[in-house]
Each structure stands twice: as C-alpha cells, then as structure tokens.
Coordinates of C-alpha atoms in Angstrom, one line a residue:
M1 CA 31.6 -14.4 -11.1
L2 CA 29.6 -14.3 -14.3
T3 CA 26.1 -12.4 -13.3
P4 CA 24.2 -15.0 -14.3
E5 CA 26.0 -17.2 -11.9
R6 CA 25.8 -14.5 -9.0
H7 CA 21.9 -14.2 -9.6
R8 CA 21.9 -18.6 -8.9
K9 CA 23.9 -17.7 -5.7
I10 CA 21.4 -14.8 -4.6
I11 CA 19.1 -17.7 -5.0
E12 CA 20.6 -20.6 -4.0
V13 CA 21.2 -18.6 -0.3
L14 CA 17.3 -16.9 -0.2
G15 CA 16.5 -20.6 -0.7
E16 CA 18.2 -21.9 2.3
K17 CA 17.4 -19.0 4.8
S18 CA 13.9 -17.2 3.4
V19 CA 15.6 -13.8 4.4
V20 CA 19.2 -12.5 3.3
T21 CA 21.4 -9.2 4.5
I22 CA 23.2 -6.9 0.9
Q23 CA 26.1 -8.5 3.5
E24 CA 25.7 -11.9 3.4
L25 CA 24.9 -11.8 -0.3
V26 CA 28.3 -9.8 -0.4
E27 CA 30.2 -12.8 1.0
A28 CA 28.9 -15.4 -0.6
T29 CA 29.6 -14.3 -3.8
A30 CA 32.1 -12.4 -3.5
S31 CA 31.3 -9.2 -4.8
S32 CA 31.1 -5.6 -4.2
E33 CA 27.3 -3.6 -2.4
S34 CA 26.8 -1.9 -5.4
T35 CA 26.7 -5.2 -7.4
I36 CA 24.4 -6.8 -4.8
R37 CA 22.4 -4.1 -4.9
R38 CA 22.1 -3.8 -9.4
D39 CA 21.1 -8.0 -9.2
L40 CA 18.7 -7.7 -6.3
S41 CA 16.9 -4.8 -8.4
Q42 CA 16.9 -7.2 -11.1
L43 CA 15.6 -10.0 -9.4
Q44 CA 12.9 -8.1 -7.7
K45 CA 11.7 -6.7 -11.7
E46 CA 11.7 -10.6 -12.5
K47 CA 10.1 -11.7 -9.6
K48 CA 11.9 -13.9 -8.3
L49 CA 12.6 -12.2 -5.0
K50 CA 11.6 -9.3 -2.9
R51 CA 13.7 -6.3 -1.8
V52 CA 13.5 -5.8 1.8
H53 CA 15.5 -3.2 3.7
G54 CA 19.1 -4.2 3.7
G55 CA 18.7 -7.7 1.6
A56 CA 15.6 -9.5 0.1
S57 CA 13.4 -12.3 0.9
L58 CA 11.2 -14.6 -1.0
T59 CA 8.4 -13.6 -3.1
H60 CA 4.6 -15.2 -2.0
Q61 CA 1.4 -14.4 -4.2
K62 CA -0.8 -13.0 -1.6
S63 CA -4.5 -14.2 -2.1
E64 CA -5.3 -14.6 1.3
E65 CA -7.2 -11.5 3.4
L66 CA -6.8 -10.8 6.9
S67 CA -9.9 -9.4 8.7
V68 CA -10.4 -6.0 10.3
I69 CA -9.5 -7.6 13.8
E70 CA -6.3 -9.0 12.3
K71 CA -5.2 -6.3 10.6
S72 CA -6.1 -3.0 13.4
D73 CA -2.8 -4.3 15.9
R74 CA 0.1 -4.7 13.2
N75 CA 2.4 -2.0 12.5
S76 CA 0.0 0.5 14.4
L77 CA 2.1 3.4 15.3
E78 CA 3.2 3.3 11.6
K79 CA -0.4 3.6 10.3
E80 CA -1.3 6.2 13.3
R81 CA 1.4 8.4 11.5
I82 CA 0.9 7.6 8.1
A83 CA -3.3 8.5 8.8
Q84 CA -2.4 12.2 10.8
Y85 CA 0.0 12.8 7.7
A86 CA -3.3 12.3 5.1
C87 CA -5.5 14.3 6.9
D88 CA -2.8 17.1 6.9
L89 CA -4.1 17.3 3.1
V90 CA -7.4 17.2 3.9
E91 CA -8.6 21.3 3.4
T92 CA -12.0 23.0 4.1
G93 CA -14.8 22.0 2.2
D94 CA -13.3 18.7 0.5
C95 CA -15.0 15.7 -0.5
I96 CA -13.6 13.1 0.2
Y97 CA -13.8 9.3 -0.3
L98 CA -12.1 6.7 2.8
D99 CA -12.3 3.2 1.8
A100 CA -12.3 0.3 4.7
G101 CA -8.6 0.0 5.7
T102 CA -7.3 0.3 9.0
T103 CA -5.3 3.3 8.4
T104 CA -8.2 4.8 6.5
L105 CA -10.1 3.9 10.2
K106 CA -6.7 6.3 11.7
M107 CA -7.8 9.4 9.8
I108 CA -11.2 9.4 11.5
P109 CA -10.0 11.2 14.5
H110 CA -8.3 13.7 13.2
L111 CA -10.8 14.9 10.9
K112 CA -12.9 15.9 13.7
D113 CA -15.4 18.6 13.1
R114 CA -14.4 19.3 9.9
D115 CA -16.2 21.4 7.1
I116 CA -15.9 18.0 5.0
T117 CA -17.8 15.5 3.4
V118 CA -16.5 12.1 3.8
V119 CA -18.1 9.4 1.3
T120 CA -16.7 5.7 2.2
N121 CA -17.6 1.7 1.9
A122 CA -16.7 1.0 5.1
I123 CA -19.7 -0.6 7.5
S124 CA -16.3 -0.3 10.2
H125 CA -15.7 3.3 10.4
L126 CA -19.5 4.6 11.1
E127 CA -19.4 5.0 14.5
A128 CA -15.8 6.8 14.3
L129 CA -17.0 9.1 11.6
S130 CA -20.8 9.8 13.7
E131 CA -18.6 10.3 16.7
H132 CA -16.3 12.6 15.3
N133 CA -19.3 14.8 13.8
I134 CA -17.9 14.3 10.2
K135 CA -20.7 14.6 7.8
T136 CA -21.2 10.9 5.8
Y137 CA -22.2 9.3 2.6
L138 CA -22.3 5.1 2.7
I139 CA -22.3 3.6 -0.1
G140 CA -24.5 0.3 -1.1
G141 CA -23.4 -2.6 -1.7
L142 CA -22.6 -6.3 -0.2
V143 CA -21.0 -6.9 2.7
K144 CA -18.1 -8.7 2.9
S145 CA -17.5 -10.0 6.1
K146 CA -13.4 -10.4 6.9
T147 CA -13.2 -6.7 6.1
K148 CA -16.8 -4.9 6.4
A149 CA -16.2 -3.0 3.5
L150 CA -19.3 -3.0 0.3
V151 CA -18.9 -4.6 -2.2
G152 CA -20.4 -5.5 -6.2
S153 CA -23.1 -3.9 -8.4
S154 CA -24.9 -2.2 -5.9
A155 CA -21.7 0.0 -4.6
I156 CA -20.2 0.3 -8.1
K157 CA -23.4 1.6 -9.0
S158 CA -23.8 3.7 -5.7
L159 CA -20.3 5.1 -5.4
S160 CA -20.8 6.6 -9.2
S161 CA -22.6 8.9 -8.2
Y162 CA -20.3 11.2 -6.1
R163 CA -17.0 12.8 -7.3
F164 CA -14.4 13.6 -5.2
D165 CA -11.8 16.2 -4.3
K166 CA -9.6 13.2 -2.3
V167 CA -9.5 9.4 -2.1
F168 CA -8.1 7.7 0.0
L169 CA -7.3 3.9 0.0
G170 CA -5.1 0.7 1.9
M171 CA -3.7 -1.6 -0.7
N172 CA -2.7 -5.0 0.0
G173 CA 0.6 -5.0 -2.3
I174 CA 2.9 -2.3 -4.0
H175 CA 4.9 -3.9 -6.8
I176 CA 7.1 -2.0 -9.3
E177 CA 5.7 -3.9 -12.9
A178 CA 2.3 -5.4 -11.0
G179 CA 1.3 -2.3 -9.2
F180 CA -1.7 -2.0 -7.4
T181 CA -3.0 -4.6 -5.8
T182 CA -5.7 -6.4 -3.1
P183 CA -6.9 -10.1 -2.8
D184 CA -10.9 -9.6 -3.8
P185 CA -11.7 -8.7 -7.1
E186 CA -14.6 -6.9 -6.4
E187 CA -13.4 -4.9 -3.4
A188 CA -10.4 -4.1 -6.1
A189 CA -13.1 -2.7 -8.6
V190 CA -14.7 -0.7 -6.0
K191 CA -11.1 0.8 -5.4
E192 CA -10.6 1.3 -9.0
L193 CA -13.7 3.5 -9.5
A194 CA -12.9 5.6 -6.4
I195 CA -9.2 6.1 -7.9
S196 CA -11.1 7.5 -11.2
L197 CA -13.7 9.8 -10.2
S198 CA -11.1 11.5 -8.2
Q199 CA -9.1 14.5 -8.6
K200 CA -6.2 12.9 -6.6
A201 CA -5.4 9.5 -5.1
F202 CA -3.7 8.4 -2.2
I203 CA -2.3 5.4 -1.2
L204 CA -1.9 4.7 2.8
A205 CA 0.6 2.2 3.1
D206 CA 3.4 1.0 5.4
H207 CA 6.1 -0.2 4.7
T208 CA 5.1 -4.1 4.8
K209 CA 3.3 -3.4 1.3
F210 CA 6.3 -2.4 -0.7
N211 CA 7.0 -5.5 -3.2
E212 CA 4.2 -7.9 -2.4
T213 CA 1.4 -8.6 -5.0
S214 CA -2.1 -9.5 -4.8
F215 CA -4.6 -11.7 -6.5
S216 CA -6.7 -8.6 -7.9
K217 CA -5.2 -5.3 -9.7
V218 CA -6.2 -2.2 -8.9
A219 CA -4.4 0.5 -10.6
E220 CA -1.0 1.6 -12.4
L221 CA 1.6 3.3 -9.9
S222 CA 1.1 6.3 -11.8
E223 CA -2.2 7.0 -10.7
A224 CA -1.9 7.6 -7.1
I225 CA -0.1 9.3 -4.5
I226 CA 1.7 7.0 -2.1
I227 CA 2.2 7.9 1.4
T228 CA 4.0 5.4 3.7
N229 CA 6.9 5.1 6.9
E230 CA 9.1 3.5 3.7
N231 CA 12.2 5.3 4.0
D232 CA 15.2 2.1 2.7
E233 CA 16.6 4.3 -0.5
D234 CA 16.9 1.2 -2.6
V235 CA 12.7 0.8 -2.1
I236 CA 12.3 4.5 -3.0
Y237 CA 14.4 5.0 -6.0
D238 CA 13.2 1.8 -7.5
F239 CA 9.7 3.2 -7.4
Q240 CA 10.4 7.3 -7.6
D241 CA 10.1 7.0 -11.6
K242 CA 7.1 5.4 -11.6
T243 CA 4.9 7.2 -9.0
E244 CA 5.4 10.2 -6.4
I245 CA 5.9 8.5 -3.0
K246 CA 5.4 11.1 0.5
V247 CA 7.5 9.3 3.0
V248 CA 6.3 9.9 7.0
T249 CA 9.5 10.3 9.1
P250 CA 8.9 9.4 12.8

C-alpha cells in the first residue's frame, strides 16, 4: 500500500473509532509497526491526529477552560508526583513564581517552612501558602472566575516588577508545532511574561496535555523544561529535540 493510500486508511479508521491502536492500524493497512509509527508522526505534524500511548486519536481544538474544581480531581496522583519532583528543584533562597494551576497548588505542601519567596497570580493558592508559612507576594489584576487567576494589564504591570530563579506553570496544551498553549489570551500573556522574567521555566504537565492545542500561544517548546509523567517513548522521541523533558516515574 502506497503512503498516501495508507494515510487515507488511517484517517478513515480513526473517523470510525476516534481512538485506534497501532496494532489495529497494522492490520487495517497490512503494514509493519515501524511504518505505522512513521505515518502517525507525519500525520500528527500535519495536525490530522494526536499520538496517544500505543496508538492515535482524533485531534480537537481546545477553547473550553475548566474550573479549578473541575480540574482538581483529574489525574490527581500523577499531578502529585509531578509537583513533588518540581519542589525538589527549588533551592534555599530561591525566588519562584507559581501560576494558577492545580499541579502548582500541589507543590505548596512540599515547600513548607522553606527559606524561599513565592510570587503568584493565584488567589486559590493563598490559603495553602499562608498555612505552610511561605513568604508570598500576590500580584494585582482582574480575577478570572473559573481559574481564580489574576490577569489583565494590571497583572502584567505588577508581575513586571519581579525577577525569578524559577517559574512553575501549568499548561493546557503541548504540541510539537504549536508549542505551549492555553485557552485564554490574557492568561497566556501572564504566563509568557513569567517565563521571560525567569532564569529557568518549568511546565508541569501530565500525559493528557501532550499533542493538544488550545486557543492562545504562550511560548515555544524551547523556552521551558517539561516535567511530566508521560513515558511513552514515541511521544518523548517526538518532543526531545525541541525541549528538555524530565519524566517522573511512579
């Protein structure tokens, strides 16, 4: 089967099932696994599908944003491991930025009584930061009702006053071509600025964020290090020449 015909067949099978395994595509096209893997990589670059563990799924543009409550229970154990790994990177005396995300929120207990300074745009983080005796500065701005993040021109102006050793950000989408993305342009602008103000930037992302895109671009992949539980060798291979990836093992 010629490559164009094989690609058409892959898209056809995906259209019928939404998610397919590599083995199913091998059987549908009478091709080898290595050929199918190359096909999936190419079709993903063309934004026709999303690579997932052991196969592929249809891709969807993400403009919807979930609330903090809606996101808090999703992949909770994975987020906890990612958060703990991130905290191990924080050193005594560091000035760090934590943005408004459920994984960054999980970092806070692991930073208890540390000699550090935290700047945040997350109203939802304040109680935990205070409870764990962490020196904290809250930037100003417009309050987003869904994520409890402070955004807008006042947030940009306020954030611009600081410089950071490290920033830790959540992200909705990580894509080989689109880079780091999030649904809201105003929140994207705050994340983008935080990255530019830091010596090192870290994106905390569980496996569901890979090969996803949202409405607003934050940064290129090369501008931040990814901390993730994603351990699919095919996915890591696709991204590792674009950025550094730290994989958290169970």
